[in-house]
PDB file of C-alpha atoms in Angstrom:
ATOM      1  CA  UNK A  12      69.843 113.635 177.929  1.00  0.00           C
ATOM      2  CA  UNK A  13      68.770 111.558 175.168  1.00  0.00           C
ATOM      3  CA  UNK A  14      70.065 111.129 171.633  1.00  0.00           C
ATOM      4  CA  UNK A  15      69.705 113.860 169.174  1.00  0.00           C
ATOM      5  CA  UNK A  16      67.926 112.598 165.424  1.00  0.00           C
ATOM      6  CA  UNK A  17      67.334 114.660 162.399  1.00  0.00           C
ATOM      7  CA  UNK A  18      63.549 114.613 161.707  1.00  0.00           C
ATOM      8  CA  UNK A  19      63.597 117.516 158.880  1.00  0.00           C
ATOM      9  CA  UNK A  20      66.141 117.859 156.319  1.00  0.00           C
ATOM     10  CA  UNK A  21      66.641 120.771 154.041  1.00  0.00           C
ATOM     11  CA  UNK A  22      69.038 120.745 150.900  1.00  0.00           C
ATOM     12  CA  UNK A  23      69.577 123.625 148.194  1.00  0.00           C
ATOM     13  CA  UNK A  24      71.004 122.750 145.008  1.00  0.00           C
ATOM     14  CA  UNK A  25      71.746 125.543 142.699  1.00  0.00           C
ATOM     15  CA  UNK A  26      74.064 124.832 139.371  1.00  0.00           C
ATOM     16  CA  UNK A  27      76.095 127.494 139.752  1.00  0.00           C
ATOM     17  CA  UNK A  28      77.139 127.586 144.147  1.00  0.00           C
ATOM     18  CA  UNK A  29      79.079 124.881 145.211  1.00  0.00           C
ATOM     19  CA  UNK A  30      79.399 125.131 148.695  1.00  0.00           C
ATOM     20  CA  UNK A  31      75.624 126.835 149.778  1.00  0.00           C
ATOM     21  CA  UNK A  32      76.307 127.911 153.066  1.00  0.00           C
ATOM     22  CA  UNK A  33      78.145 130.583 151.616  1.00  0.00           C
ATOM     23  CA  UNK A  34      75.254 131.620 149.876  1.00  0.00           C
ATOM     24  CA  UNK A  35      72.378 130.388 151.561  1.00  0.00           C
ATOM     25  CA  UNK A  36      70.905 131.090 155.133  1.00  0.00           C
ATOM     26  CA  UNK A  37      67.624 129.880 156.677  1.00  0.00           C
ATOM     27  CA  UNK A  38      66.729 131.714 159.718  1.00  0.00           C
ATOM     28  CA  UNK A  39      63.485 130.631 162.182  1.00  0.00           C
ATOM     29  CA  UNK A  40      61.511 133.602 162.713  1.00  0.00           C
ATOM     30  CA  UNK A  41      61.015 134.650 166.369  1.00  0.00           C
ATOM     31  CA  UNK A  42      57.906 132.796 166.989  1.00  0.00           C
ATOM     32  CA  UNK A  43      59.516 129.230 165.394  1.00  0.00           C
ATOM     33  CA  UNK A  44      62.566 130.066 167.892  1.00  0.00           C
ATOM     34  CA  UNK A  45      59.873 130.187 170.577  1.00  0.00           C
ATOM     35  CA  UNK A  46      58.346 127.008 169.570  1.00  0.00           C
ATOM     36  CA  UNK A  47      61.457 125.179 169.268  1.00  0.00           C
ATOM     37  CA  UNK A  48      62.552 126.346 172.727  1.00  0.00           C
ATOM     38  CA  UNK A  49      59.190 125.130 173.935  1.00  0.00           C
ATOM     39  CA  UNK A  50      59.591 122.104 172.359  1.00  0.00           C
ATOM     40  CA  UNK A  51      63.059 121.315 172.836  1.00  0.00           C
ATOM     41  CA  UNK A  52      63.898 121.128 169.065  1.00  0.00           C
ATOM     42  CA  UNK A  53      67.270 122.189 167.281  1.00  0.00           C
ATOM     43  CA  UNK A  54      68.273 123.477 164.103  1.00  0.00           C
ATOM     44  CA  UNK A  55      71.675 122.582 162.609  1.00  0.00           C
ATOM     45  CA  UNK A  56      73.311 124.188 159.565  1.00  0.00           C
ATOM     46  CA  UNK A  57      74.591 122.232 157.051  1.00  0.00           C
ATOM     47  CA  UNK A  58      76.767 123.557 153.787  1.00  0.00           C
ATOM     48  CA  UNK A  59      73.497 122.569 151.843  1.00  0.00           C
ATOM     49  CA  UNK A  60      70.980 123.711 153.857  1.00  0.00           C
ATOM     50  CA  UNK A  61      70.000 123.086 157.631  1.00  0.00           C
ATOM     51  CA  UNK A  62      68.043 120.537 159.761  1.00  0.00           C
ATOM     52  CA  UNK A  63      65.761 120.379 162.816  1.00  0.00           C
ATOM     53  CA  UNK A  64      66.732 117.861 165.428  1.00  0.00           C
ATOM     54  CA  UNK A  65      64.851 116.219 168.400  1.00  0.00           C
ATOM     55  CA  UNK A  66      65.772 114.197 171.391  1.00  0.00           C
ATOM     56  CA  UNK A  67      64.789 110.868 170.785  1.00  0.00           C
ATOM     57  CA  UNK A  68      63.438 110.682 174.174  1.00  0.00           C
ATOM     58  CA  UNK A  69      61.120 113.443 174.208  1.00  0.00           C
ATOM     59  CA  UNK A  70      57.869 114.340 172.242  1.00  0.00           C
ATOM     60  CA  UNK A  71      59.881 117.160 170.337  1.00  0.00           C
ATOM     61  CA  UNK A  72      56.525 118.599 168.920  1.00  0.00           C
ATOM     62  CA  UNK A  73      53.136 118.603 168.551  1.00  0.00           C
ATOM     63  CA  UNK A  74      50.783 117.704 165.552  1.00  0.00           C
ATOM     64  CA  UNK A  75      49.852 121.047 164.416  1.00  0.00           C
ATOM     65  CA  UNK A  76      53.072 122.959 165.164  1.00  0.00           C
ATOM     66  CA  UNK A  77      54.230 124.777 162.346  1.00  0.00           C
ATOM     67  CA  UNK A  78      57.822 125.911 162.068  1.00  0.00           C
ATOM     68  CA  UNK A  79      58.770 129.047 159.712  1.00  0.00           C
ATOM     69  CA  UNK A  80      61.989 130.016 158.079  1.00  0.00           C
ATOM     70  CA  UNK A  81      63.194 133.043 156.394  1.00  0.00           C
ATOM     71  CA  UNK A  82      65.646 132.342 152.953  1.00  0.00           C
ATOM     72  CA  UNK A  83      68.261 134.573 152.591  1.00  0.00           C
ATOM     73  CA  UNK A  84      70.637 135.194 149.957  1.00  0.00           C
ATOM     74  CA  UNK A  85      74.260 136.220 150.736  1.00  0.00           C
ATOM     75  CA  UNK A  86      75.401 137.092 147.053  1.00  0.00           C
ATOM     76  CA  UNK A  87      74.016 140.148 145.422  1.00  0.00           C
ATOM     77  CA  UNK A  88      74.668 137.774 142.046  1.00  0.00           C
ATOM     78  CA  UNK A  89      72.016 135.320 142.745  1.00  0.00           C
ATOM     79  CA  UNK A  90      69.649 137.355 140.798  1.00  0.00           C
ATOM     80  CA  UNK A  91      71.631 137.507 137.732  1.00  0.00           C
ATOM     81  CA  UNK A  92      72.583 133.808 137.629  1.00  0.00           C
ATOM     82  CA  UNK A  93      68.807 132.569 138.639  1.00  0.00           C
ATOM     83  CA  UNK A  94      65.963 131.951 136.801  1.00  0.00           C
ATOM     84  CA  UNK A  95      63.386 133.644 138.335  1.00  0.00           C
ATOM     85  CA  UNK A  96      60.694 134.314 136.072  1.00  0.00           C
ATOM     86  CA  UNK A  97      58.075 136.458 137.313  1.00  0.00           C
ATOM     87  CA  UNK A  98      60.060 136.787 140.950  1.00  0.00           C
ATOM     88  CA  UNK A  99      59.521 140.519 142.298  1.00  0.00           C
ATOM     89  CA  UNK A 100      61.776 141.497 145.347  1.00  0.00           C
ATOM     90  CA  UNK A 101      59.429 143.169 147.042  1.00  0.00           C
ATOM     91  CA  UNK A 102      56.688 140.982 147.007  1.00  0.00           C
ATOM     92  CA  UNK A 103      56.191 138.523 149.863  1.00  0.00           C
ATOM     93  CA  UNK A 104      56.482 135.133 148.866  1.00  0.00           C
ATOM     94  CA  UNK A 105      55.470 132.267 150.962  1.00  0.00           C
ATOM     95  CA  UNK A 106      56.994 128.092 150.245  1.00  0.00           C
ATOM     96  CA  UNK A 107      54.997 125.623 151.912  1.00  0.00           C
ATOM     97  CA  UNK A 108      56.569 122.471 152.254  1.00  0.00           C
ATOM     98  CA  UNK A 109      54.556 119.217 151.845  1.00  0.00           C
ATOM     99  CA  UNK A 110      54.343 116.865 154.639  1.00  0.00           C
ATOM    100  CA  UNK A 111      56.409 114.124 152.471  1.00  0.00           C
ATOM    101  CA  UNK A 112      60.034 114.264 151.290  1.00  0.00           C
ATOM    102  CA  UNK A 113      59.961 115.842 147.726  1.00  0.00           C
ATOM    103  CA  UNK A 114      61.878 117.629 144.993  1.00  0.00           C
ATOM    104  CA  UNK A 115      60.666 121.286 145.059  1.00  0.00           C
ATOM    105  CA  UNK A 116      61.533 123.304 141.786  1.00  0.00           C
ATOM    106  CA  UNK A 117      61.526 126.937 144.443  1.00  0.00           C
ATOM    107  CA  UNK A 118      60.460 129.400 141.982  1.00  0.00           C
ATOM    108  CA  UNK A 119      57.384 127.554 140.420  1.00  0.00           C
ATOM    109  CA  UNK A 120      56.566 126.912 143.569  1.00  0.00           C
ATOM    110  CA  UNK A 121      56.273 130.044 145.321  1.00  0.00           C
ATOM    111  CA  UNK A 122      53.101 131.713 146.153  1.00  0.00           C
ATOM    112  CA  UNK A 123      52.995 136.070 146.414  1.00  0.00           C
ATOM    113  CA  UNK A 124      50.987 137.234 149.124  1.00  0.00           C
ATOM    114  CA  UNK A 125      49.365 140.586 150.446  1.00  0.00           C
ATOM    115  CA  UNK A 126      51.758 140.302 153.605  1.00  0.00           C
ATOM    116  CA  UNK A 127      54.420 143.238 154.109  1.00  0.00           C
ATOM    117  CA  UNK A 128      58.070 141.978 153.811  1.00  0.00           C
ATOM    118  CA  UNK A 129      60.161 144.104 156.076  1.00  0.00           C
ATOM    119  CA  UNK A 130      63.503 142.518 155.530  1.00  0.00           C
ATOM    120  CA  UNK A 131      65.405 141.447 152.367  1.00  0.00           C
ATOM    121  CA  UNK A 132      64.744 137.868 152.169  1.00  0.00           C
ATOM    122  CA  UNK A 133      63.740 135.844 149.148  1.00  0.00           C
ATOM    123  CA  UNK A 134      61.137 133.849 151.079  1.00  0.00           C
ATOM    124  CA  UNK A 135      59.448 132.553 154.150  1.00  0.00           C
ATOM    125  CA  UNK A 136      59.482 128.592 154.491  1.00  0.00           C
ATOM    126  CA  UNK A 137      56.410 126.647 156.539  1.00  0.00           C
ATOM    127  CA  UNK A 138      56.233 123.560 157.374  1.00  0.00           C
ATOM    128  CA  UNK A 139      53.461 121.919 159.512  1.00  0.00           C
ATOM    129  CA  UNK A 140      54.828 119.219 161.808  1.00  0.00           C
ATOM    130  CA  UNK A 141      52.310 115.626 161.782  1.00  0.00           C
ATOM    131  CA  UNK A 142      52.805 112.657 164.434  1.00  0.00           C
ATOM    132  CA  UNK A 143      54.086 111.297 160.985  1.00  0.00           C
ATOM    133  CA  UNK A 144      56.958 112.569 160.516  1.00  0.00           C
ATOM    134  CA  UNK A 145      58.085 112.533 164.444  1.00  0.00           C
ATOM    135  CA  UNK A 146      57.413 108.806 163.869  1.00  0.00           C
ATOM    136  CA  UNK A 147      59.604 108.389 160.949  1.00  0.00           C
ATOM    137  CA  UNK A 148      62.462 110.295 162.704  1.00  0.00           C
ATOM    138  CA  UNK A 149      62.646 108.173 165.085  1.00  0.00           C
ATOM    139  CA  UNK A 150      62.896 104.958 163.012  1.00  0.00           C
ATOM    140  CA  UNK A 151      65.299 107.319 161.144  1.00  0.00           C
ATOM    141  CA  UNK A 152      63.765 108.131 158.490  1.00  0.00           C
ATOM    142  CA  UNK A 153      63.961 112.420 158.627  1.00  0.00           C
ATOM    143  CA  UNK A 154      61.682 114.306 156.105  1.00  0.00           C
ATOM    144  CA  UNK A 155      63.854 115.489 153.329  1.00  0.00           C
ATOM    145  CA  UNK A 156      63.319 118.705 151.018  1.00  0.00           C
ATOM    146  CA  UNK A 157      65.746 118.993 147.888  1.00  0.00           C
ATOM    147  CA  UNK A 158      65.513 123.026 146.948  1.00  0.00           C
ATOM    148  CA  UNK A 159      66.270 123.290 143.275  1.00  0.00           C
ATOM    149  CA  UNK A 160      66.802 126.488 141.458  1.00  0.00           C
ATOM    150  CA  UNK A 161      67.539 126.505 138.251  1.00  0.00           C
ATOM    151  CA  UNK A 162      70.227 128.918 136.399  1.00  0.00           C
ATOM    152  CA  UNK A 163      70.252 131.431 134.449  1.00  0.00           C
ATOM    153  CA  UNK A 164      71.301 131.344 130.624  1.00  0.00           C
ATOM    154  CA  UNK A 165      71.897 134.649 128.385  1.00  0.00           C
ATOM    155  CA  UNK A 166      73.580 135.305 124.946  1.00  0.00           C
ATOM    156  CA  UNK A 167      77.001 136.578 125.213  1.00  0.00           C
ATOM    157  CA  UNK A 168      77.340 139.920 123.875  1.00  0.00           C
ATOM    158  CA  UNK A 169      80.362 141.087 123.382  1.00  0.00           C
ATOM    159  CA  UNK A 170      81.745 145.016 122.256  1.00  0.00           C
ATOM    160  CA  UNK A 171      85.116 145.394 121.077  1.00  0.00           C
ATOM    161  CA  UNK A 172      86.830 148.763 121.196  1.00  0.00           C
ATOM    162  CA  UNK A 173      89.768 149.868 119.896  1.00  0.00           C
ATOM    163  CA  UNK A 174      92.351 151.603 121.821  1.00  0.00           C
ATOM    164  CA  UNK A 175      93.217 154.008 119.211  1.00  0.00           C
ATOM    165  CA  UNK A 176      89.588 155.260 118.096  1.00  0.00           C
ATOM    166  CA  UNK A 177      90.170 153.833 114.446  1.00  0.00           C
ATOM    167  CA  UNK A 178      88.850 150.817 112.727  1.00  0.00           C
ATOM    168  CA  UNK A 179      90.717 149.267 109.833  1.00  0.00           C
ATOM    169  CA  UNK A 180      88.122 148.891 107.263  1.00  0.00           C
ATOM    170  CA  UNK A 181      90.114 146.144 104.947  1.00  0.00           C
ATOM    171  CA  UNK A 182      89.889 143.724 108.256  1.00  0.00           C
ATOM    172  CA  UNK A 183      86.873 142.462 110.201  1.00  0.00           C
ATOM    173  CA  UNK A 184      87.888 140.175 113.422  1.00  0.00           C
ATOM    174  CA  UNK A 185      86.553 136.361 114.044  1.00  0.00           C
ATOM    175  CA  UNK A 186      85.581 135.236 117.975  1.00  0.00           C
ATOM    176  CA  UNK A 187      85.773 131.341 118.235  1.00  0.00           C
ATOM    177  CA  UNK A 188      86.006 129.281 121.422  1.00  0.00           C
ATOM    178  CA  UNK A 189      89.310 126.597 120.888  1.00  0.00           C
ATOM    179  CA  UNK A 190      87.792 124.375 123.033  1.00  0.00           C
ATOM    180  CA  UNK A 191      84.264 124.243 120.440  1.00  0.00           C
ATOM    181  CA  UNK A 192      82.165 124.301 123.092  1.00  0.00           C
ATOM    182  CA  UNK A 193      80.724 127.956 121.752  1.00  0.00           C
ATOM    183  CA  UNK A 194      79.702 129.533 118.683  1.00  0.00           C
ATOM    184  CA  UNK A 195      79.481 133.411 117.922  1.00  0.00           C
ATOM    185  CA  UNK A 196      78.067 135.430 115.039  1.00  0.00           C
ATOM    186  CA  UNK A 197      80.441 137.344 112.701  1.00  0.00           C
ATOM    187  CA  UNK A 198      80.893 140.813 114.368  1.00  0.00           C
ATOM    188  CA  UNK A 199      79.153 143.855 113.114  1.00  0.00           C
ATOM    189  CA  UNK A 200      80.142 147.700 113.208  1.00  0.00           C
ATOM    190  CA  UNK A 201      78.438 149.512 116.368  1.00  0.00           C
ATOM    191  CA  UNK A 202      78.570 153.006 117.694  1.00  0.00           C
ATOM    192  CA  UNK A 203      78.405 153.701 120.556  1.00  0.00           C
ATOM    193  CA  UNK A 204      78.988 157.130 122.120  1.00  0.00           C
ATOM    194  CA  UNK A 205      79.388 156.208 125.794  1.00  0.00           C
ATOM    195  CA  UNK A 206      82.506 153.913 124.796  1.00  0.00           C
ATOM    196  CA  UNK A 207      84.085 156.148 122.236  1.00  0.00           C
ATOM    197  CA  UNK A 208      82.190 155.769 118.720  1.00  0.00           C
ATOM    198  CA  UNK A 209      82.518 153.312 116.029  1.00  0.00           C
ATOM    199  CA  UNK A 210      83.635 149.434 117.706  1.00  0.00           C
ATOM    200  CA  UNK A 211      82.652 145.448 116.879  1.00  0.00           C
ATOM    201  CA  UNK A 212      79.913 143.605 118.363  1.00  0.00           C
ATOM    202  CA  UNK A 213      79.635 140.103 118.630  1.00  0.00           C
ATOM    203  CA  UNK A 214      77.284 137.909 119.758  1.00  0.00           C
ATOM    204  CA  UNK A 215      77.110 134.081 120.963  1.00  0.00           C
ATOM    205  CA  UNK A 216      74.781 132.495 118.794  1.00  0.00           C
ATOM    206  CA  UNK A 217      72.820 130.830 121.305  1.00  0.00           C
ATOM    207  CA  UNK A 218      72.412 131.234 125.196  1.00  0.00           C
ATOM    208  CA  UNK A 219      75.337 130.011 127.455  1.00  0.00           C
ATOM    209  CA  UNK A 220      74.083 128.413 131.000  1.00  0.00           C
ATOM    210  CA  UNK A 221      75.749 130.809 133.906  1.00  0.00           C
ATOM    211  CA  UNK A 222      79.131 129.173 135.354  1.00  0.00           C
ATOM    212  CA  UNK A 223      81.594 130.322 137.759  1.00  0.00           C
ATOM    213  CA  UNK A 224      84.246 128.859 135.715  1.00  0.00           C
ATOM    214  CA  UNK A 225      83.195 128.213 132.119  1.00  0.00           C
ATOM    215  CA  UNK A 226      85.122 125.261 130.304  1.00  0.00           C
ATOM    216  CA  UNK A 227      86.223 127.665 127.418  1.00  0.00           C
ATOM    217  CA  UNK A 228      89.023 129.240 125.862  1.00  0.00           C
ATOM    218  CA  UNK A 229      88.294 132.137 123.737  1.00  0.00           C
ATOM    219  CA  UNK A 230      90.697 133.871 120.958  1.00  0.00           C
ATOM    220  CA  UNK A 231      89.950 137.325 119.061  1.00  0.00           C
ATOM    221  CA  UNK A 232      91.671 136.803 115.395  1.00  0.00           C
ATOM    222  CA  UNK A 233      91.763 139.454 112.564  1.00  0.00           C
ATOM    223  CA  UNK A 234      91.090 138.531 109.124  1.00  0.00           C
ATOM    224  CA  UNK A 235      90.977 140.500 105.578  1.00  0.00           C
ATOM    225  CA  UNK A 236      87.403 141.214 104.933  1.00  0.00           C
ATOM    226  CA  UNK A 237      88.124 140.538 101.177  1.00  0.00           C
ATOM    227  CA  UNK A 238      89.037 136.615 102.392  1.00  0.00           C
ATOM    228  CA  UNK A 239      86.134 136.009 104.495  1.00  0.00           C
ATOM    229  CA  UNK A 240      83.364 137.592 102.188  1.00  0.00           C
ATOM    230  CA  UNK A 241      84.945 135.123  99.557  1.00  0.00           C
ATOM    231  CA  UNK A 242      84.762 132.229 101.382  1.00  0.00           C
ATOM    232  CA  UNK A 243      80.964 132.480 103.023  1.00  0.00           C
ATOM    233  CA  UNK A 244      80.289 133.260  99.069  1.00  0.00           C
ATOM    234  CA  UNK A 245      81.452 129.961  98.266  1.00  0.00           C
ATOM    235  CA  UNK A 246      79.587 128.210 101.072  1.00  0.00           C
ATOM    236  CA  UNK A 247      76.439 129.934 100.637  1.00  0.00           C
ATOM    237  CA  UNK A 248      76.399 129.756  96.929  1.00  0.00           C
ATOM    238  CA  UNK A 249      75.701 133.192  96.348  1.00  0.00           C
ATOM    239  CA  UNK A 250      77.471 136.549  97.272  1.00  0.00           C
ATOM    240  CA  UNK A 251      77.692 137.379 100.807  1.00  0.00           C
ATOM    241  CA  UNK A 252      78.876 141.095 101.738  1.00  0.00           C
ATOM    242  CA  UNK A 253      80.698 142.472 104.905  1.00  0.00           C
ATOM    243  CA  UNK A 254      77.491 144.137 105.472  1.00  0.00           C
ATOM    244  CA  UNK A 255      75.828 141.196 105.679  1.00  0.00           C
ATOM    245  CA  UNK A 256      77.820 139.261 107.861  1.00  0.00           C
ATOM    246  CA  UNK A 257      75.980 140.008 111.421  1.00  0.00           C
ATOM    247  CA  UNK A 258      72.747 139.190 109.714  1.00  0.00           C
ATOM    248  CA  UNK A 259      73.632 135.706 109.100  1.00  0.00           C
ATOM    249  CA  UNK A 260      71.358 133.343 110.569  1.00  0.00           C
ATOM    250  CA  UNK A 261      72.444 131.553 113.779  1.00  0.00           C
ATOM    251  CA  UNK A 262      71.250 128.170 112.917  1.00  0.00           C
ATOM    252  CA  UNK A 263      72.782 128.551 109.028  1.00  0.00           C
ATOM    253  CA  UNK A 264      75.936 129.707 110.746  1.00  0.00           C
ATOM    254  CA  UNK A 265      76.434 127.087 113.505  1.00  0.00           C
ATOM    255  CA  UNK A 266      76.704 124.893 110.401  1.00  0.00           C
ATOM    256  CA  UNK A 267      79.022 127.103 108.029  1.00  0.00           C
ATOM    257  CA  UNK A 268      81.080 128.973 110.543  1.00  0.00           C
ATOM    258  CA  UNK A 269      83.039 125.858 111.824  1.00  0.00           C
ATOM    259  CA  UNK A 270      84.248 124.806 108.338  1.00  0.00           C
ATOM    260  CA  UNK A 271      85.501 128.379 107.322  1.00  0.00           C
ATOM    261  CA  UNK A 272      87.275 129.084 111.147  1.00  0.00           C
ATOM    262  CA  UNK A 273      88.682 125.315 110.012  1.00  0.00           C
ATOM    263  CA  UNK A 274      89.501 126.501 106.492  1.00  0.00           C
ATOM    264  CA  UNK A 275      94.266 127.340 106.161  1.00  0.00           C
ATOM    265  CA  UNK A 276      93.608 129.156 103.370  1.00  0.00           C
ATOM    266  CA  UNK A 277      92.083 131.862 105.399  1.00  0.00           C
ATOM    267  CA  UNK A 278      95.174 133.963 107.516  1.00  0.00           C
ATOM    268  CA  UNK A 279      94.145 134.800 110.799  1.00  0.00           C
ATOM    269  CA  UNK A 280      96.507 137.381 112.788  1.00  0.00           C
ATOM    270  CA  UNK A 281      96.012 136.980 116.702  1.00  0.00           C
ATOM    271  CA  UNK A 282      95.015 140.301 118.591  1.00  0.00           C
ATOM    272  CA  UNK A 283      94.083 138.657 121.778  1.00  0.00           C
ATOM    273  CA  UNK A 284      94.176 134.724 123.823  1.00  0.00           C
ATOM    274  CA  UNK A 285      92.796 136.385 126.484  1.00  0.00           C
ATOM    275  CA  UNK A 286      89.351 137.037 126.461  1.00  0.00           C
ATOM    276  CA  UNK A 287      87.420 137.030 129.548  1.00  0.00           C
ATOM    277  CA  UNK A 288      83.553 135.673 129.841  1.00  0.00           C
ATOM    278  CA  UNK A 289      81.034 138.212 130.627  1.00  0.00           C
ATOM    279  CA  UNK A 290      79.984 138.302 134.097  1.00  0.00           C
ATOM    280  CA  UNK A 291      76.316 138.641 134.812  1.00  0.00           C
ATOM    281  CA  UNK A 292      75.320 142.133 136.074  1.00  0.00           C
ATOM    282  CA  UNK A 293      78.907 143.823 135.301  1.00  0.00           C
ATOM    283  CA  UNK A 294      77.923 145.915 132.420  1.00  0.00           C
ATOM    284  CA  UNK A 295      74.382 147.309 131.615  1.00  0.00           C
ATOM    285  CA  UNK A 296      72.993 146.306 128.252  1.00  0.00           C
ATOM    286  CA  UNK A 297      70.003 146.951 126.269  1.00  0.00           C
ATOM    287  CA  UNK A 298      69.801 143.522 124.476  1.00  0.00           C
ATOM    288  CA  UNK A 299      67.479 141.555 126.516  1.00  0.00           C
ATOM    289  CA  UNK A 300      68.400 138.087 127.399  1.00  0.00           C
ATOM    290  CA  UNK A 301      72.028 138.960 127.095  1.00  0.00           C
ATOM    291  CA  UNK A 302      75.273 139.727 129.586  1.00  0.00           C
ATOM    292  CA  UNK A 303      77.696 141.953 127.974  1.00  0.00           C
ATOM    293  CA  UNK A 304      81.652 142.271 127.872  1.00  0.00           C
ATOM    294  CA  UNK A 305      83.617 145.235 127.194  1.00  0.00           C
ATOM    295  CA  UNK A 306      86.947 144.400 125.664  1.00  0.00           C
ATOM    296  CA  UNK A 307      89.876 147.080 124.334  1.00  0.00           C
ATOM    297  CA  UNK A 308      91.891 146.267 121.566  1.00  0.00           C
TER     298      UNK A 308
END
């Protein structure tokens, strides 16, 4: 028996999986496991992907030969951390795979078919085997596919309910990141019914790229309403209200917000240090591009 080589290489990278074998299977169909029996070619999986092997003795394949895998996802989050665009589940997608090594952005490059998908996978894979690429393997030199997706960003949207089903009108609370890596708006008074009644929203003022572990460190601080309307007065040069407040503009904000948050004259009382991150597909929300967080206080 002669030496195995790689001649085909496939790689996922994904921002947000670390180890993709976790989360990533390819599977031959049943005709590409007939072929490779045929042919006397292997596949391998790998924790970022899998390869096809050949004994470096043998022809391994034809010119011609196609091979076809099936993508599968194994975490019902991939939707909510992916961009997908225009991706339907239950269309049938096809990925063809060009006969040279290349960077392949998935989801731009998928093509929807009239085929019927009968099983829950998020693509099939072909790839149509030339005397090239046998020829390379051998002088080691295996075909290799890099599978990017890309992931996902949404607004933070925070709702902040209090325990006791009252709301202290003299006080309004502040969200800030310690770390600075985050900016959100100045909250604004919300009902709704499902949750209780009257509660604080709170938005991040611009999208937040999908981690498993975000680098942040979140506090919820109370201030006197009074205090706060006094001091975006004074940086706005002209009265601001507490009505006002969620109606600021991002951009202006980004710019103001960090000064006042900054500012010892304005008393802060801690209500909370520990403030999770929203988790994508947790809570249902109606703001599009956004991931809510439901937080009692």
């Amino acid at each position: 028996m002669g030496r195995f080589v790689t001649f085909i290489d496939i790689m996922v990278t994904h921002g947000y999986y670390n180890d993709m074998s976790d989360y990533f299977q390819f599977r031959p169909t049943a005709e590409t496991e007939r072929l490779m029996r045929n042919r006397g070619v292997l596949i391998r999986h790998t924790k970022r992907g899998c390869q096809f092997l050949i004994e470096d003795d043998r022809a391994g394949f034809l010119s011609g030969d196609e091979l076809e895998l099936t993508l599968q996802m194994q975490d019902h989050n991939f939707v909510f951390v992916t961009q997908l665009d225009d991706y339907r589940p239950q269309t049938f997608y096809r990925l063809a795979l060009p006969e040279d090594s290349q960077e392949i952005d998935v989801v731009s490059a998928l093509v929807s078919t009239e085929e019927q998908k009968e099983s829950s996978h998020f693509c099939h894979i072909t790839i149509k085997l030339t005397g090239k690429m046998l020829e390379e393997a051998k002088a080691g030199m295996p075909q290799e596919y890099l599978l990017g997706f890309c992931v996902a960003a949404y607004r933070w949207e925070y709702m902040f309910v209090p325990r006791c089903g009252s709301i202290d009108g003299s006080k309004t609370f502040l969200l800030e990141d310690l770390k600075g890596k985050f900016l959100f708006t100045l909250p604004e008074k919300h009902t709704n019914s499902s949750l209780g009644g009257m509660m604080w929203r709170i938005f991040s003022t611009s999208p937040i790229v999908c981690r498993k572990f975000q680098n942040c460190d979140l506090q919820l601080s109370e201030v006197l309403t009074e205090e706060l309307s006094k001091l975006l007065s004074n940086a706005f040069f002209r009265d601001v209200q507490p009505e006002e407040f969620f109606r600021l503009p991002p951009k202006v904000l980004s710019e103001i917000l960090p000064k006042i948050l900054a500012d010892r004259s304005l008393k802060k009382r801690i209500v909370s240090r520990f403030i999770p991150c929203p988790q994508p597909g947790k809570f249902r929300t109606d703001q599009r591009g956004c991931i809510r967080e439901i937080c009692y206080i």
